Amino acid sequence: MKNRAEEFRDDLRARRTVRSYSERAIPEGVIEYCLEAALTAPSGANQQPWHFVVIRDPVIKKKIRTAAEAEERAFYSGRAPDEWLEALRSLGTDEHKPFLETAPVLIAVFAKNYEIRDSGQRRKNYYVQESVGISTGILITALHRCGLSMLTHTPSPMGFLNEILDRPVNERAYLLLVVGYASDDAVVPEIEKKKLSDVASFF
Ligand code: IYR
């Protein structure tokens, strides 16, 4: 058991967020299995308040890139407070998001605060943020274990995803996962993860 825990930790320690992708395609069926892994997540009252949209179509990817870059331009050139920009400086991010077109797959994750019954009535979902977060975490872990790279991208606001992907009003875009293989010239910033003793207490 301890060996399995250690191996799993070491495998996950090798994950890095990647912002530069090659166009190499992902083998067929892999994304589907990873999504099925994500669907096993625990959720409030087992309501499974999520929807995943897998985008491979270059025309849709282009639309998403154009809309996301418009939001990011507003973010970097005014909307973001200085303190936020300062926190991002070491990552070297800016409003240019070419990976939204080069990466072979984008997965838009939607959270459903309520369901719309056939009668039109609303049924509330519980612990939506927690549930969708857990499911997305499992998805990220599954993709990483397949040897894929990814980026958890959150252009803000993300309302344009409902429009482009034709999602109903009870769904809110939660994040956009960019998935593929790192380009040969991809670089990652020098960052460190906190140590266990910094973030965990044992009694
Ligand atoms: N959404 C912007 C800004 C951004 C915000 C956070 I918090 C990050 O960890 C990284 C980026 C962007 O994608 O550039």
mmCIF file with all atom_site columns, N, CA and C in Angstrom, residues 37-44 50 52 127-141 174:
data_model
loop_
_atom_site.group_PDB
_atom_site.id
_atom_site.type_symbol
_atom_site.label_atom_id
_atom_site.label_alt_id
_atom_site.label_comp_id
_atom_site.label_asym_id
_atom_site.label_entity_id
_atom_site.label_seq_id
_atom_site.pdbx_PDB_ins_code
_atom_site.Cartn_x
_atom_site.Cartn_y
_atom_site.Cartn_z
_atom_site.occupancy
_atom_site.B_iso_or_equiv
_atom_site.pdbx_formal_charge
_atom_site.auth_seq_id
_atom_site.auth_comp_id
_atom_site.auth_asym_id
_atom_site.auth_atom_id
_atom_site.pdbx_PDB_model_num
ATOM 1  N N  . ALA A 1 37  ? -13.755 8.282  -15.993 1.00 0.00 ? 37  ALA A N  1
ATOM 2  C CA . ALA A 1 37  ? -13.114 8.291  -14.661 1.00 0.00 ? 37  ALA A CA 1
ATOM 3  C C  . ALA A 1 37  ? -13.646 9.485  -13.862 1.00 0.00 ? 37  ALA A C  1
ATOM 4  N N  . ALA A 1 38  ? -13.731 10.650 -14.510 1.00 0.00 ? 38  ALA A N  1
ATOM 5  C CA . ALA A 1 38  ? -14.215 11.866 -13.830 1.00 0.00 ? 38  ALA A CA 1
ATOM 6  C C  . ALA A 1 38  ? -15.657 11.702 -13.342 1.00 0.00 ? 38  ALA A C  1
ATOM 7  N N  . LEU A 1 39  ? -16.443 10.937 -14.092 1.00 0.00 ? 39  LEU A N  1
ATOM 8  C CA . LEU A 1 39  ? -17.859 10.742 -13.724 1.00 0.00 ? 39  LEU A CA 1
ATOM 9  C C  . LEU A 1 39  ? -18.034 9.936  -12.456 1.00 0.00 ? 39  LEU A C  1
ATOM 10 N N  . THR A 1 40  ? -16.958 9.284  -11.979 1.00 0.00 ? 40  THR A N  1
ATOM 11 C CA . THR A 1 40  ? -17.055 8.505  -10.741 1.00 0.00 ? 40  THR A CA 1
ATOM 12 C C  . THR A 1 40  ? -16.993 9.399  -9.507  1.00 0.00 ? 40  THR A C  1
ATOM 13 N N  . ALA A 1 41  ? -16.752 10.686 -9.687  1.00 0.00 ? 41  ALA A N  1
ATOM 14 C CA . ALA A 1 41  ? -16.558 11.590 -8.545  1.00 0.00 ? 41  ALA A CA 1
ATOM 15 C C  . ALA A 1 41  ? -17.762 11.570 -7.607  1.00 0.00 ? 41  ALA A C  1
ATOM 16 N N  . PRO A 1 42  ? -17.503 11.694 -6.315  1.00 0.00 ? 42  PRO A N  1
ATOM 17 C CA . PRO A 1 42  ? -18.624 11.888 -5.390  1.00 0.00 ? 42  PRO A CA 1
ATOM 18 C C  . PRO A 1 42  ? -19.233 13.264 -5.667  1.00 0.00 ? 42  PRO A C  1
ATOM 19 N N  . SER A 1 43  ? -20.546 13.388 -5.450  1.00 0.00 ? 43  SER A N  1
ATOM 20 C CA . SER A 1 43  ? -21.176 14.695 -5.646  1.00 0.00 ? 43  SER A CA 1
ATOM 21 C C  . SER A 1 43  ? -22.315 14.857 -4.654  1.00 0.00 ? 43  SER A C  1
ATOM 22 N N  . GLY A 1 44  ? -22.674 16.108 -4.384  1.00 0.00 ? 44  GLY A N  1
ATOM 23 C CA . GLY A 1 44  ? -23.755 16.388 -3.440  1.00 0.00 ? 44  GLY A CA 1
ATOM 24 C C  . GLY A 1 44  ? -25.014 15.626 -3.847  1.00 0.00 ? 44  GLY A C  1
ATOM 25 N N  . TRP A 1 50  ? -22.664 18.229 -13.500 1.00 0.00 ? 50  TRP A N  1
ATOM 26 C CA . TRP A 1 50  ? -21.634 18.654 -14.443 1.00 0.00 ? 50  TRP A CA 1
ATOM 27 C C  . TRP A 1 50  ? -22.025 18.326 -15.865 1.00 0.00 ? 50  TRP A C  1
ATOM 28 N N  . PHE A 1 52  ? -19.654 18.063 -19.663 1.00 0.00 ? 52  PHE A N  1
ATOM 29 C CA . PHE A 1 52  ? -18.349 18.231 -20.311 1.00 0.00 ? 52  PHE A CA 1
ATOM 30 C C  . PHE A 1 52  ? -18.553 18.348 -21.818 1.00 0.00 ? 52  PHE A C  1
ATOM 31 N N  . TYR A 1 127 ? -23.925 21.542 -3.270  1.00 0.00 ? 127 TYR A N  1
ATOM 32 C CA . TYR A 1 127 ? -22.454 21.434 -3.293  1.00 0.00 ? 127 TYR A CA 1
ATOM 33 C C  . TYR A 1 127 ? -21.904 21.336 -4.718  1.00 0.00 ? 127 TYR A C  1
ATOM 34 N N  . VAL A 1 128 ? -22.398 22.228 -5.553  1.00 0.00 ? 128 VAL A N  1
ATOM 35 C CA . VAL A 1 128 ? -22.047 22.162 -6.970  1.00 0.00 ? 128 VAL A CA 1
ATOM 36 C C  . VAL A 1 128 ? -20.558 22.444 -7.200  1.00 0.00 ? 128 VAL A C  1
ATOM 37 N N  . GLN A 1 129 ? -20.047 23.519 -6.583  1.00 0.00 ? 129 GLN A N  1
ATOM 38 C CA . GLN A 1 129 ? -18.632 23.869 -6.807  1.00 0.00 ? 129 GLN A CA 1
ATOM 39 C C  . GLN A 1 129 ? -17.707 22.741 -6.340  1.00 0.00 ? 129 GLN A C  1
ATOM 40 N N  . GLU A 1 130 ? -18.024 22.195 -5.168  1.00 0.00 ? 130 GLU A N  1
ATOM 41 C CA . GLU A 1 130 ? -17.188 21.110 -4.627  1.00 0.00 ? 130 GLU A CA 1
ATOM 42 C C  . GLU A 1 130 ? -17.230 19.897 -5.560  1.00 0.00 ? 130 GLU A C  1
ATOM 43 N N  . SER A 1 131 ? -18.447 19.544 -5.975  1.00 0.00 ? 131 SER A N  1
ATOM 44 C CA . SER A 1 131 ? -18.616 18.336 -6.793  1.00 0.00 ? 131 SER A CA 1
ATOM 45 C C  . SER A 1 131 ? -17.891 18.463 -8.128  1.00 0.00 ? 131 SER A C  1
ATOM 46 N N  . VAL A 1 132 ? -18.070 19.592 -8.783  1.00 0.00 ? 132 VAL A N  1
ATOM 47 C CA . VAL A 1 132 ? -17.453 19.771 -10.101 1.00 0.00 ? 132 VAL A CA 1
ATOM 48 C C  . VAL A 1 132 ? -15.927 19.870 -9.948  1.00 0.00 ? 132 VAL A C  1
ATOM 49 N N  . GLY A 1 133 ? -15.487 20.469 -8.837  1.00 0.00 ? 133 GLY A N  1
ATOM 50 C CA . GLY A 1 133 ? -14.046 20.552 -8.582  1.00 0.00 ? 133 GLY A CA 1
ATOM 51 C C  . GLY A 1 133 ? -13.426 19.174 -8.395  1.00 0.00 ? 133 GLY A C  1
ATOM 52 N N  . ILE A 1 134 ? -14.105 18.323 -7.656  1.00 0.00 ? 134 ILE A N  1
ATOM 53 C CA . ILE A 1 134 ? -13.576 16.963 -7.432  1.00 0.00 ? 134 ILE A CA 1
ATOM 54 C C  . ILE A 1 134 ? -13.527 16.204 -8.762  1.00 0.00 ? 134 ILE A C  1
ATOM 55 N N  . SER A 1 135 ? -14.607 16.308 -9.537  1.00 0.00 ? 135 SER A N  1
ATOM 56 C CA . SER A 1 135 ? -14.671 15.611 -10.817 1.00 0.00 ? 135 SER A CA 1
ATOM 57 C C  . SER A 1 135 ? -13.560 16.098 -11.759 1.00 0.00 ? 135 SER A C  1
ATOM 58 N N  . THR A 1 136 ? -13.350 17.401 -11.779 1.00 0.00 ? 136 THR A N  1
ATOM 59 C CA . THR A 1 136 ? -12.311 17.968 -12.638 1.00 0.00 ? 136 THR A CA 1
ATOM 60 C C  . THR A 1 136 ? -10.927 17.508 -12.173 1.00 0.00 ? 136 THR A C  1
ATOM 61 N N  . GLY A 1 137 ? -10.747 17.397 -10.864 1.00 0.00 ? 137 GLY A N  1
ATOM 62 C CA . GLY A 1 137 ? -9.468  16.918 -10.333 1.00 0.00 ? 137 GLY A CA 1
ATOM 63 C C  . GLY A 1 137 ? -9.186  15.490 -10.778 1.00 0.00 ? 137 GLY A C  1
ATOM 64 N N  . ILE A 1 138 ? -10.218 14.670 -10.765 1.00 0.00 ? 138 ILE A N  1
ATOM 65 C CA . ILE A 1 138 ? -10.041 13.287 -11.222 1.00 0.00 ? 138 ILE A CA 1
ATOM 66 C C  . ILE A 1 138 ? -9.720  13.274 -12.718 1.00 0.00 ? 138 ILE A C  1
ATOM 67 N N  . LEU A 1 139 ? -10.399 14.137 -13.474 1.00 0.00 ? 139 LEU A N  1
ATOM 68 C CA . LEU A 1 139 ? -10.140 14.220 -14.921 1.00 0.00 ? 139 LEU A CA 1
ATOM 69 C C  . LEU A 1 139 ? -8.682  14.597 -15.191 1.00 0.00 ? 139 LEU A C  1
ATOM 70 N N  . ILE A 1 140 ? -8.197  15.596 -14.476 1.00 0.00 ? 140 ILE A N  1
ATOM 71 C CA . ILE A 1 140 ? -6.807  16.039 -14.641 1.00 0.00 ? 140 ILE A CA 1
ATOM 72 C C  . ILE A 1 140 ? -5.839  14.896 -14.318 1.00 0.00 ? 140 ILE A C  1
ATOM 73 N N  . THR A 1 141 ? -6.132  14.185 -13.242 1.00 0.00 ? 141 THR A N  1
ATOM 74 C CA . THR A 1 141 ? -5.275  13.074 -12.829 1.00 0.00 ? 141 THR A CA 1
ATOM 75 C C  . THR A 1 141 ? -5.280  11.969 -13.890 1.00 0.00 ? 141 THR A C  1
ATOM 76 N N  . TYR A 1 174 ? -17.235 26.353 -15.928 1.00 0.00 ? 174 TYR A N  1
ATOM 77 C CA . TYR A 1 174 ? -16.467 26.198 -14.697 1.00 0.00 ? 174 TYR A CA 1
ATOM 78 C C  . TYR A 1 174 ? -14.984 26.362 -15.011 1.00 0.00 ? 174 TYR A C  1
#
